[in-house]
mmCIF file of C-alpha atoms and ligand atoms in Angstrom:
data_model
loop_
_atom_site.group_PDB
_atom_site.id
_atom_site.type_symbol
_atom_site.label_atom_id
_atom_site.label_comp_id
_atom_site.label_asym_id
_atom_site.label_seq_id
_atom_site.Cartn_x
_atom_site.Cartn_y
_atom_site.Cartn_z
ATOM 1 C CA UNK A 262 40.076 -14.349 -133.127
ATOM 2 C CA UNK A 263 43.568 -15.959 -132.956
ATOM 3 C CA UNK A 264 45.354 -13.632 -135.069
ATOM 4 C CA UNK A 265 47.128 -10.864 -133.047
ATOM 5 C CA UNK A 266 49.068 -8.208 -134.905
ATOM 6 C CA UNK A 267 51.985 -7.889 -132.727
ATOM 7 C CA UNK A 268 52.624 -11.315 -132.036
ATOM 8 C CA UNK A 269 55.964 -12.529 -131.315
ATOM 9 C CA UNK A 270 58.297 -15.308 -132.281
ATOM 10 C CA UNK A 271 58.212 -16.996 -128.518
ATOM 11 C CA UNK A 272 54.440 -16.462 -128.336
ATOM 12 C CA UNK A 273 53.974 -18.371 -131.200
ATOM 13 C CA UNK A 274 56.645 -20.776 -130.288
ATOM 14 C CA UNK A 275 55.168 -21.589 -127.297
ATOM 15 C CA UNK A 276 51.548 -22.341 -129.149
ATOM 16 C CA UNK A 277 53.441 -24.803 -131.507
ATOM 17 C CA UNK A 278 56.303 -26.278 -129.531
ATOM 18 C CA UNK A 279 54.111 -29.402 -128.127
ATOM 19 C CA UNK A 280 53.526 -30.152 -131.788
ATOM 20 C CA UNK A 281 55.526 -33.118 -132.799
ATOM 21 C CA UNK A 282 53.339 -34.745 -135.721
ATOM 22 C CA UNK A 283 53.092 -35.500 -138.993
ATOM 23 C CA UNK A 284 56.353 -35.662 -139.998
ATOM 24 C CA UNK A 285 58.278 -31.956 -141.068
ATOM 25 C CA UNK A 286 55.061 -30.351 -141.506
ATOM 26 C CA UNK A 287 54.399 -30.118 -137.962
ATOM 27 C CA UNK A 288 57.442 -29.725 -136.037
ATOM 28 C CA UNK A 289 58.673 -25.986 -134.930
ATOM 29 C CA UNK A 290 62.053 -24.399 -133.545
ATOM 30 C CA UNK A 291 62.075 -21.352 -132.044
ATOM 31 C CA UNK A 292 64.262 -20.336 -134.905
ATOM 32 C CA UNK A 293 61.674 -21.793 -137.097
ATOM 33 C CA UNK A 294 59.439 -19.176 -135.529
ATOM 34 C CA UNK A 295 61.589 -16.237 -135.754
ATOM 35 C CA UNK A 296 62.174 -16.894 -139.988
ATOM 36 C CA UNK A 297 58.728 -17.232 -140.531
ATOM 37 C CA UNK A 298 57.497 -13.820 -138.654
ATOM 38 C CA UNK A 299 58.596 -11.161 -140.917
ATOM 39 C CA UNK A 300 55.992 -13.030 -143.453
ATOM 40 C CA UNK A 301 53.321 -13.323 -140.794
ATOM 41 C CA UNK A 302 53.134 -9.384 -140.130
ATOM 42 C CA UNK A 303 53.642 -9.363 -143.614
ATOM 43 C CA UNK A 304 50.373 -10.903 -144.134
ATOM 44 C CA UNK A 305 48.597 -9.548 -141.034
ATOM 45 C CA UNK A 306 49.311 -5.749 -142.456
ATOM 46 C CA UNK A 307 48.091 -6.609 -145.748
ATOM 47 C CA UNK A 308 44.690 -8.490 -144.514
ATOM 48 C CA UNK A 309 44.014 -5.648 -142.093
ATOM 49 C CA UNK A 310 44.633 -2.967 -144.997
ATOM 50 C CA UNK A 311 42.478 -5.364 -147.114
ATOM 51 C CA UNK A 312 39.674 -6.098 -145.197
ATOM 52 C CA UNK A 313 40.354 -9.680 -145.345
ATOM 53 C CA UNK A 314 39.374 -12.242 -143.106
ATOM 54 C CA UNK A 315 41.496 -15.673 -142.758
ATOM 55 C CA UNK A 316 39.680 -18.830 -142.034
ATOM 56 C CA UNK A 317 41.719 -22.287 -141.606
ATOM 57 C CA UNK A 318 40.215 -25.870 -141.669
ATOM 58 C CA UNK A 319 41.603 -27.750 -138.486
ATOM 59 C CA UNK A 320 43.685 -29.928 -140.762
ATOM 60 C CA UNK A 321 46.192 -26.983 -142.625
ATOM 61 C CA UNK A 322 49.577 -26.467 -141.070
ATOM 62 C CA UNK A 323 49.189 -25.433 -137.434
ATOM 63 C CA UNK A 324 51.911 -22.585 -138.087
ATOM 64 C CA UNK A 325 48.840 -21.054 -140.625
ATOM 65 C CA UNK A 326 45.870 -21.682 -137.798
ATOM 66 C CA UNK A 327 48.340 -19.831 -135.017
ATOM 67 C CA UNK A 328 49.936 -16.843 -136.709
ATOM 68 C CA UNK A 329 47.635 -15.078 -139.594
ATOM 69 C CA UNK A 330 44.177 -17.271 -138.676
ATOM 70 C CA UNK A 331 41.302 -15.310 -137.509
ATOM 71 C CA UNK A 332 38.923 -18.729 -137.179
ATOM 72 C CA UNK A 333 39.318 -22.262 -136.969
ATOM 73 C CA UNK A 334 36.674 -24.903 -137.558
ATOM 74 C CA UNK A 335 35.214 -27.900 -139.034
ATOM 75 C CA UNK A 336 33.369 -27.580 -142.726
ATOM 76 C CA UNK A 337 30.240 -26.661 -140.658
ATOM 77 C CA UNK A 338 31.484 -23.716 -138.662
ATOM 78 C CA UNK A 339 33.369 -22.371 -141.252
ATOM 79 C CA UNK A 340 30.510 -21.893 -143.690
ATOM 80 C CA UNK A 341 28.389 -20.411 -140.927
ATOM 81 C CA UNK A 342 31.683 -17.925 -139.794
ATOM 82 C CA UNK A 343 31.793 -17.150 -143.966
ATOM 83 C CA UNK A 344 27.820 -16.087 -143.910
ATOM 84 C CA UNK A 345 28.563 -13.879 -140.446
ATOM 85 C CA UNK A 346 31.870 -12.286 -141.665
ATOM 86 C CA UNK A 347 31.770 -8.313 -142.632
ATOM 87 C CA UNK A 348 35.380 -8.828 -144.086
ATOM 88 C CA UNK A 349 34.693 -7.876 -147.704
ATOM 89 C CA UNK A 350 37.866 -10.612 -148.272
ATOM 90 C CA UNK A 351 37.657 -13.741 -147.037
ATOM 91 C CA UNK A 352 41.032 -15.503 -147.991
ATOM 92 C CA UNK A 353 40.031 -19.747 -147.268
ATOM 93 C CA UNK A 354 42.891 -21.826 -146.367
ATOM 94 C CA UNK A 355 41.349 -25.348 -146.809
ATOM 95 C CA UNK A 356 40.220 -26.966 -149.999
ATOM 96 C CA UNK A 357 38.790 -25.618 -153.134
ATOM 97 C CA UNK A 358 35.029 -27.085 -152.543
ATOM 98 C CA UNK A 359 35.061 -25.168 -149.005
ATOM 99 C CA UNK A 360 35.850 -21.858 -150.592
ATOM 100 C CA UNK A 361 33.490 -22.498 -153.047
ATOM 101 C CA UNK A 362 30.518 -22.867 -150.511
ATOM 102 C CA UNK A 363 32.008 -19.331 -148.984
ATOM 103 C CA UNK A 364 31.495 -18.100 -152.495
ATOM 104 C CA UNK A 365 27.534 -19.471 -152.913
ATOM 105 C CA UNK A 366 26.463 -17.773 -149.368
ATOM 106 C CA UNK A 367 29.068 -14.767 -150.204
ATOM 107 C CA UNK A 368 28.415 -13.854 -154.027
ATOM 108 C CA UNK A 369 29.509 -10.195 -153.540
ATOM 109 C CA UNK A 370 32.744 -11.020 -151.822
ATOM 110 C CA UNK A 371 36.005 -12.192 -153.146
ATOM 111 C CA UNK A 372 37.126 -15.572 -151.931
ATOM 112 C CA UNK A 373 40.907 -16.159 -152.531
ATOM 113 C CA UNK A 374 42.187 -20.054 -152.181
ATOM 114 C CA UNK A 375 45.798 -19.944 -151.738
ATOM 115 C CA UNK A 376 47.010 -23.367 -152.599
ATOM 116 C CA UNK A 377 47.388 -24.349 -155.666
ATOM 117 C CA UNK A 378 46.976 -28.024 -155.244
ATOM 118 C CA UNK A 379 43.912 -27.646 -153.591
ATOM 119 C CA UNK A 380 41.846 -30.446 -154.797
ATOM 120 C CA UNK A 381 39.588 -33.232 -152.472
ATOM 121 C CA UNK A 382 39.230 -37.050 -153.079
ATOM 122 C CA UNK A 383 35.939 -36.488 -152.384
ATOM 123 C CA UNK A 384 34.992 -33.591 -153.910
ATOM 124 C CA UNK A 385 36.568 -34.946 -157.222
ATOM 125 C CA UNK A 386 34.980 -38.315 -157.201
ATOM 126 C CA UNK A 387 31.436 -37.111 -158.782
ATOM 127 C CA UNK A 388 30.593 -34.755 -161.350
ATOM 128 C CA UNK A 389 27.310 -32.520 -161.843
ATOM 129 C CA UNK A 390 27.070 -34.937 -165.143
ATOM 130 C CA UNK A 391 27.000 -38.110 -162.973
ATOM 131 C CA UNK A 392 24.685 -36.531 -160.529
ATOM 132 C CA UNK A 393 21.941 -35.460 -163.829
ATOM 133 C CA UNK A 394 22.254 -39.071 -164.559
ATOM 134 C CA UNK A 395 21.278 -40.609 -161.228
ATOM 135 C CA UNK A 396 19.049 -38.397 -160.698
ATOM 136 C CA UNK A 397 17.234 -39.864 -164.171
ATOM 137 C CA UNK A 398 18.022 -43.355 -162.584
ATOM 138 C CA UNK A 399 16.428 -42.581 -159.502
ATOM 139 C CA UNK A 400 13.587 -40.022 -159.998
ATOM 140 C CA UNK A 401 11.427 -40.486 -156.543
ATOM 141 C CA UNK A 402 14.982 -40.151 -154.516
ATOM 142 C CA UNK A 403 16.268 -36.912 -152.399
ATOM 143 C CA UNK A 404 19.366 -36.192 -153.399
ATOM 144 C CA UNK A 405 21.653 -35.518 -150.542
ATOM 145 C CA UNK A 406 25.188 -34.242 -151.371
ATOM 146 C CA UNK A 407 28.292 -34.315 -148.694
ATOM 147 C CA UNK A 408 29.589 -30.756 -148.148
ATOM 148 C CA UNK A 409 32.660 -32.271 -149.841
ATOM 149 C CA UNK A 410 31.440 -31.357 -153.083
ATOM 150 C CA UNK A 411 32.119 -28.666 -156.195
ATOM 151 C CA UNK A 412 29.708 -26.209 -156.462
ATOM 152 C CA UNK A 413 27.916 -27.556 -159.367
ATOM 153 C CA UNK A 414 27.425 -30.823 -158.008
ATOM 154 C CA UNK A 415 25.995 -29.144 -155.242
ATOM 155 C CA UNK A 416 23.130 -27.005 -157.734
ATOM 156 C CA UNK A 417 22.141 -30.512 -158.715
ATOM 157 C CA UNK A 418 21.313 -31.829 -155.297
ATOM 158 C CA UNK A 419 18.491 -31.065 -153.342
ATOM 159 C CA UNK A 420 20.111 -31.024 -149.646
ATOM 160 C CA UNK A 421 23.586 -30.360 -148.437
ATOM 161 C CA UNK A 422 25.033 -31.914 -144.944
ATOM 162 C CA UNK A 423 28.611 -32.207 -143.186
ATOM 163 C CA UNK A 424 29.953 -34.281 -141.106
ATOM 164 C CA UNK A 425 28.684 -32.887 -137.861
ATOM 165 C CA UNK A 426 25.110 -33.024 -139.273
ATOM 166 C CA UNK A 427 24.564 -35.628 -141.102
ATOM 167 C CA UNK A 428 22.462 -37.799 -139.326
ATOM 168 C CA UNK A 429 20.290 -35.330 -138.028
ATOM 169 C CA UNK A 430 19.607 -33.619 -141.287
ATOM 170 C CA UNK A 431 18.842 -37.232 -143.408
ATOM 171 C CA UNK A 432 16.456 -37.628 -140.045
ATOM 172 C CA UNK A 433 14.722 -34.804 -140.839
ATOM 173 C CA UNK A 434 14.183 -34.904 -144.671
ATOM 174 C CA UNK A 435 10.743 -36.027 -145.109
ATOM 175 C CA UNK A 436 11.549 -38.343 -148.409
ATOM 176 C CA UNK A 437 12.209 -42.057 -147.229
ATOM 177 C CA UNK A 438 13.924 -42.272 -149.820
ATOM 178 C CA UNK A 439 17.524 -40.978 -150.283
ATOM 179 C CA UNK A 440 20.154 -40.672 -152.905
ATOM 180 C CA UNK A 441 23.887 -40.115 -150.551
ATOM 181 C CA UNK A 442 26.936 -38.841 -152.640
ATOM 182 C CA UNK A 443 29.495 -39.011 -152.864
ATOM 183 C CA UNK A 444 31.019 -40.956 -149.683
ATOM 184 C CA UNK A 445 30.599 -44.369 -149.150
ATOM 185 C CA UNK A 446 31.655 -44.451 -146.079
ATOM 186 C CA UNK A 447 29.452 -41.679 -144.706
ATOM 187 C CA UNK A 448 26.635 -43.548 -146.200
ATOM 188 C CA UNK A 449 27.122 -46.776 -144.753
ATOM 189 C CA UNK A 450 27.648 -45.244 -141.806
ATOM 190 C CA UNK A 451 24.202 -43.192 -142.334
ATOM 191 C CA UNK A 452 22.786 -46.383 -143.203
ATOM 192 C CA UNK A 453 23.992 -48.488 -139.685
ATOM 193 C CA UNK A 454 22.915 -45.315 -137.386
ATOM 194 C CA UNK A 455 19.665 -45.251 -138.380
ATOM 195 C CA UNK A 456 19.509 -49.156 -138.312
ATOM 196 C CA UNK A 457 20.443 -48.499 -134.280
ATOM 197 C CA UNK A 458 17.762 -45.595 -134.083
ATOM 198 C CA UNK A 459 15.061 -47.722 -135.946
ATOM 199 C CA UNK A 460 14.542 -45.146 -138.413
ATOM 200 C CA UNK A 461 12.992 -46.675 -141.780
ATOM 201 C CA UNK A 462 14.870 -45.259 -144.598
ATOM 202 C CA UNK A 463 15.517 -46.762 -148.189
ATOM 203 C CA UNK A 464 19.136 -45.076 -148.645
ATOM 204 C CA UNK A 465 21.299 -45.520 -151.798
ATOM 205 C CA UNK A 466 24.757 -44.743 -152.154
ATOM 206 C CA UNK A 467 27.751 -43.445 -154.262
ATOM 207 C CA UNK A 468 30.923 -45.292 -154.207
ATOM 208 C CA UNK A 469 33.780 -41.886 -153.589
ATOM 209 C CA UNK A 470 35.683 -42.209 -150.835
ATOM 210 C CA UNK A 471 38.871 -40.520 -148.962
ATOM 211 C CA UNK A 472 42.608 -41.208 -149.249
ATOM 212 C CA UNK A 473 43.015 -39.922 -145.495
ATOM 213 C CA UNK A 474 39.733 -41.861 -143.673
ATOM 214 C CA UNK A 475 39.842 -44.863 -145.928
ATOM 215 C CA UNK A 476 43.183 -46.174 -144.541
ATOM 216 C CA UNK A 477 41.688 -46.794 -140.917
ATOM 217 C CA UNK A 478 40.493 -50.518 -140.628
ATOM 218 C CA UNK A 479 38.896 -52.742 -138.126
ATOM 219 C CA UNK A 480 42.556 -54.330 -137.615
ATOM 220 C CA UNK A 481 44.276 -50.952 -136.341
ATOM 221 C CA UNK A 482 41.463 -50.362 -134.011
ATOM 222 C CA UNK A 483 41.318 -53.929 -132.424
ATOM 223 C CA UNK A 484 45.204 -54.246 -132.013
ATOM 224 C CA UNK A 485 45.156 -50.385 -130.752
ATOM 225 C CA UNK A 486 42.310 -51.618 -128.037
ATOM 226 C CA UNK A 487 45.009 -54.738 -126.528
ATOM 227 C CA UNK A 488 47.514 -51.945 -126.565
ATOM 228 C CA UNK A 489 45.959 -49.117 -125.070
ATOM 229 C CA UNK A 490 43.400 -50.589 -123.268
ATOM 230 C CA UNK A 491 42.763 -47.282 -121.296
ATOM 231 C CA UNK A 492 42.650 -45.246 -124.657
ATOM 232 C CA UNK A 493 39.577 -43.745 -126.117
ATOM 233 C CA UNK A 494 38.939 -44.376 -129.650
ATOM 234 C CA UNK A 495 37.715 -41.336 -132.167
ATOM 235 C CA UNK A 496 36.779 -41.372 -135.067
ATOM 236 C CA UNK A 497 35.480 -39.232 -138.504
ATOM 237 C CA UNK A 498 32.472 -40.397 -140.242
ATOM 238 C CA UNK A 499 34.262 -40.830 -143.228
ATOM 239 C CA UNK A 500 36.108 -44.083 -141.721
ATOM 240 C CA UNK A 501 34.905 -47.121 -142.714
ATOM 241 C CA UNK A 502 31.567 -48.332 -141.008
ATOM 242 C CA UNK A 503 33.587 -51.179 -139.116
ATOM 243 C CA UNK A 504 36.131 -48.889 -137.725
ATOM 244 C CA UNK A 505 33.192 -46.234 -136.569
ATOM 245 C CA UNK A 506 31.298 -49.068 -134.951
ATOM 246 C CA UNK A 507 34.283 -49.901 -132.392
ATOM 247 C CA UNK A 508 34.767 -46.475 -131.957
ATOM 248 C CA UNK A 509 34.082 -44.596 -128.391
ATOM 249 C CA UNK A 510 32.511 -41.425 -130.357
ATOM 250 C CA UNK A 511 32.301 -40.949 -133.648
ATOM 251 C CA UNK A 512 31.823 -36.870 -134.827
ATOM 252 C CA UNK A 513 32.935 -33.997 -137.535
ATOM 253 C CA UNK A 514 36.367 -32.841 -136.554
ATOM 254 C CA UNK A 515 35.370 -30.128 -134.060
ATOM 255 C CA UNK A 516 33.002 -32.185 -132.274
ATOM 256 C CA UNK A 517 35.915 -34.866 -131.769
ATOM 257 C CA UNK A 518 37.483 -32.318 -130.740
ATOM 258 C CA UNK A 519 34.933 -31.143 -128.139
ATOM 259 C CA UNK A 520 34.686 -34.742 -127.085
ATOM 260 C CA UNK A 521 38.264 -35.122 -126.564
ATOM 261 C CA UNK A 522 37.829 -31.856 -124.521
ATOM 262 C CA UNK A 523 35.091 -32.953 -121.757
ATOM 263 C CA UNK A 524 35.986 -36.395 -121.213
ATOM 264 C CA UNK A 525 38.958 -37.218 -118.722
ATOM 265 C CA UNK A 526 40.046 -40.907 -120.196
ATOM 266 C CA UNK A 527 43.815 -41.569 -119.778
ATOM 267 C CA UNK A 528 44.748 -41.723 -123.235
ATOM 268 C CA UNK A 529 42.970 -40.869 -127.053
ATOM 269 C CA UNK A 530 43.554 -42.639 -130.380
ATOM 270 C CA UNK A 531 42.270 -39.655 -133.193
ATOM 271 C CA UNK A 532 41.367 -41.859 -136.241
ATOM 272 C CA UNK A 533 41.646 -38.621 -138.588
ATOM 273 C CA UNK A 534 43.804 -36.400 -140.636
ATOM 274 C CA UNK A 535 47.175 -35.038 -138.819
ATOM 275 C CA UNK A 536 45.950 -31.508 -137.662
ATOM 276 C CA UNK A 537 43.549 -32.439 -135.374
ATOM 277 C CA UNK A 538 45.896 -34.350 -133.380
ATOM 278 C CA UNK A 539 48.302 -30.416 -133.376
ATOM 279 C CA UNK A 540 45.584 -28.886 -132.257
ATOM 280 C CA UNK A 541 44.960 -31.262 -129.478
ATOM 281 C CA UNK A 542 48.788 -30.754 -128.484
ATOM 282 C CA UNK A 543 48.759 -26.967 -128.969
ATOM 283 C CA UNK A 544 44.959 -26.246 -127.314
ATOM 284 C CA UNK A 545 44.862 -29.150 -124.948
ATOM 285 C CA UNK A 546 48.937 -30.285 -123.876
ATOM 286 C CA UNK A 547 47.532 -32.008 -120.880
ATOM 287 C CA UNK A 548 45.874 -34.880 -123.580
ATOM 288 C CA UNK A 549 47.167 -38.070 -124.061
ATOM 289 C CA UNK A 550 47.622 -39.007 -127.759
ATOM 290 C CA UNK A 551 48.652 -42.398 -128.454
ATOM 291 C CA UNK A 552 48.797 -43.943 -132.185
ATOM 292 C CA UNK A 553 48.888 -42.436 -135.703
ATOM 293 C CA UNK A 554 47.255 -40.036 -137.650
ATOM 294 C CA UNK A 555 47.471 -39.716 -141.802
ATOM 295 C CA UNK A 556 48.171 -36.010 -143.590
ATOM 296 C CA UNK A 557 45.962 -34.580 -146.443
ATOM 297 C CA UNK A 558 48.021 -33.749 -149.241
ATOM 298 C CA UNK A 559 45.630 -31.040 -150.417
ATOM 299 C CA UNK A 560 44.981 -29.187 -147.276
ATOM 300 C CA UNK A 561 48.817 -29.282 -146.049
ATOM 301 C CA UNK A 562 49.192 -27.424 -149.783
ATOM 302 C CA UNK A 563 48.227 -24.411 -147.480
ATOM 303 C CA UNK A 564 51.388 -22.138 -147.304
ATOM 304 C CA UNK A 565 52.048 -18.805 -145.225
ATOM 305 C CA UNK A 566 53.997 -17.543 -148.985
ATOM 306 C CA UNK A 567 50.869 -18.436 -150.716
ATOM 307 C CA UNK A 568 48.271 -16.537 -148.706
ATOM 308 C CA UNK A 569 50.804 -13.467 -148.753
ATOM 309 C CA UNK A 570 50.594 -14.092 -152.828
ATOM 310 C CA UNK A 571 46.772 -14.297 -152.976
ATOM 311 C CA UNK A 572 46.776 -10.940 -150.747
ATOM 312 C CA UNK A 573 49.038 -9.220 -152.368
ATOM 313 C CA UNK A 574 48.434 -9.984 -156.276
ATOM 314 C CA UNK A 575 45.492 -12.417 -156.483
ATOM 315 C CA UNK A 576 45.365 -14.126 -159.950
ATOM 316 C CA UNK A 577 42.144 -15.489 -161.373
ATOM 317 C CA UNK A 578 43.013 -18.610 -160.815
ATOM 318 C CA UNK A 579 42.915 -18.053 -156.724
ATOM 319 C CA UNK A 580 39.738 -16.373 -156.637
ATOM 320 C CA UNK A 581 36.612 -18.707 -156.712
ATOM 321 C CA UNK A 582 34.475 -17.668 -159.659
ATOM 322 C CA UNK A 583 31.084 -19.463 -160.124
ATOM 323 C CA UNK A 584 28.250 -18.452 -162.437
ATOM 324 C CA UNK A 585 24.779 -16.763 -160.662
ATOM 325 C CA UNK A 586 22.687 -20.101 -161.594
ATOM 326 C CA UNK A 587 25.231 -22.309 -160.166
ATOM 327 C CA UNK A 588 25.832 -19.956 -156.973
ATOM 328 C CA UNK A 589 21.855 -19.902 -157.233
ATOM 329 C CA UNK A 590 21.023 -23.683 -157.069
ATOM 330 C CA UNK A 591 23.612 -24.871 -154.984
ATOM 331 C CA UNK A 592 22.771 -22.340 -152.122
ATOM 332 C CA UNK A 593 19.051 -24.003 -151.762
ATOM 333 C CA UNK A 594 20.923 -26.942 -151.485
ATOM 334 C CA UNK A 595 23.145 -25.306 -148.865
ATOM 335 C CA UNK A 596 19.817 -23.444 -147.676
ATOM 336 C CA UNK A 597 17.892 -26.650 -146.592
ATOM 337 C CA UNK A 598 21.202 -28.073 -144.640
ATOM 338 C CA UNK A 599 20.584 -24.761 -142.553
ATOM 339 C CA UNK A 600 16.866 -25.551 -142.097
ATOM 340 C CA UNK A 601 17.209 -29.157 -141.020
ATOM 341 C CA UNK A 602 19.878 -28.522 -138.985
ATOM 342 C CA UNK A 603 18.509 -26.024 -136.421
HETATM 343 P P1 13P B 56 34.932 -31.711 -140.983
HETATM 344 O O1 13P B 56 33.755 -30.946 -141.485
HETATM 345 O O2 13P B 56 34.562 -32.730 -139.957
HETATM 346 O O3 13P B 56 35.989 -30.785 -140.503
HETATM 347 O O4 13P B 56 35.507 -32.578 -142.176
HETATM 348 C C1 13P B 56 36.022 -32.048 -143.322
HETATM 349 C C2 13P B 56 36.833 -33.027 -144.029
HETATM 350 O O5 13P B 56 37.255 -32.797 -145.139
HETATM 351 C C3 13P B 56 37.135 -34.279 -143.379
HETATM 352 O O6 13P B 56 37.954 -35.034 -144.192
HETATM 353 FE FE1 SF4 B 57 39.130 -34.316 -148.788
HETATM 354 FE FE2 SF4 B 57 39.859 -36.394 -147.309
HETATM 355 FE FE3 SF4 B 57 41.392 -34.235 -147.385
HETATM 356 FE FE4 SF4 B 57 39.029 -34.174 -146.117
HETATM 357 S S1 SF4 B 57 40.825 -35.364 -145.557
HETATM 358 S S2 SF4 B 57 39.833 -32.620 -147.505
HETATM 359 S S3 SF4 B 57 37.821 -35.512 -147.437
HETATM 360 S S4 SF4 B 57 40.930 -35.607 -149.106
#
């Protein structure tokens, strides 16, 4: 848990103070702190009266993660925390497609999204229409969907997988032949790992990709290598397959995060979205990071007045409503990720 009722202005001061990133989003006063707790008990009353639980992606404002979060994690965890959860609330600060998958393993719960602009680049490049039609194209293929997908997309694929599984679960599905949406990135990464592990597979790919990963290229990582020789490079699966390849480790965000953790190099380039690199400062200040990091528009949406709102007054707009067929379909799909991946 990282929520504590009582907390105070310097305690959560000191968690954010070594956070200097991303521009305004991630930078915090100690006045900063002391405005923003009257709405943080605020919202700790209310989710305690409620029942609620809070769980925050790694990349939403750190301010969110420190102060009203009960669990932080990568897509992976957090579904697995949503199945364990007795909160009958579970309020997801992320993106829309996570609190959807909350929603398939948690039918009788409500699942509030705060943000309003809580879209994915990924999750909105296919539709459950495009998927029917591929899957006419390609009949004798498993169709594997990214956990950065809508819900009905999902109830058209046969197996779900997230970053920190990925490779693991394509090893294990016993179809050589596979249908990857909707990164491209993740699937020509998919594509080179098994070309290193010798593992036959025919794989076809969709061509989404995202906004954050996508700006990453071979170029930054070779001119960050002459000037940080000592640095260790990290990067998401959804980088391009040439900026993975000259990569030190390459992992979901909490395993980069673990990596980062156990390995005593000098210095660490995070090719990823801006909140991993706050919680390196706030969990692990004794880190090096050198270099840049990019924000998500749709997770930094996230706001401490929004999940107050959704508490409060939710609309149905902020609650994730799917039908019982889709919640249905897509959980096999979600089903067989948890089956592959033990
Ligand atoms: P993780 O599951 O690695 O946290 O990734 C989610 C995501 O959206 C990355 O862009
Ligand atoms: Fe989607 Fe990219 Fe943002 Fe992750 S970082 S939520 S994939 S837009």
């Amino acid at each position: 848990m990282l929520a504590t009722k009582n907390i105070t202005a310097e305690e959560l001061y000191k968690k954010l103070k070594n956070i200097k990133i991303g521009g305004t989003f991630c930078h915090f006063s100690l006045k900063k702190c002391q405005q923003m707790l009257p709405l943080i008990h605020e919202i700790l009353e209310l989710k305690e009266k409620k029942n609620a639980i809070i769980l925050t992606h790694t990349y939403v404002s750190p301010e969110i993660i420190y102060s009203v979060g009960d669990f932080v994690g990568d897509s992976f965890e957090l579904s697995k925390k949503a199945m364990e959860t007795r909160a009958t609330t579970i309020v997801f600060t992320a993106v829309r497609f996570m609190g959807e998958t909350a929603k398939i393993l948690n039918p009788d719960k409500e699942v509030l999204i705060p943000s309003n602009y809580n879209g994915c680049d990924l999750a909105d490049d296919i539709t459950a229409e495009k998927v029917r039609e591929l899957k006419k194209q390609f009949p004798d293929y498993t169709f594997v969907c990214y956990i950065n997908t809508t819900a009905p997309v999902k109830a058209e694929c046969d197996v779900c997988v997230t970053s920190g599984n990925v490779y693991k679960v394509v090893e294990r599905i016993p179809n050589d032949k596979i249908y990857f949406l909707p990164d491209e990135m993740m699937g020509l990464n998919l594509i080179e790992e098994f070309k290193k592990k010798d593992i036959k597979k025919d794989i076809k790919f969709y061509t989404g990709s995202c906004c954050v990963h996508k700006e990453y290229t071979l170029e930054d990582v070779l001119r960050d290598r002459i000037h940080y020789p000592k640095a260790q490079i990290i990067s998401h699966p959804e980088c391009k397959p040439e900026v993975c390849q000259n990569s030190d480790f390459v992992g979901s965000t909490s395993q980069m995060l673990n990596y980062l953790k156990d390995t005593s190099a000098e210095q660490f380039i995070v090719l990823t979205e801006c909140g991993l690199s706050a919680r390196v400062k706030a969990e692990h200040p004794d880190k090096n990071l050198v270099g840049m990091c990019t924000l998500c528009p749709f997770m930094k949406a996230n706001r401490l007045e929004d999940i107050l709102r959704v508490l409060k007054n939710p609309t149905n707009q902020d609650r994730v409503i799917l039908d019982k067929t889709t919640i249905e379909k897509a959980r096999r799909c979600l089903e067989k990720m948890f089956e592959y991946s033990k």
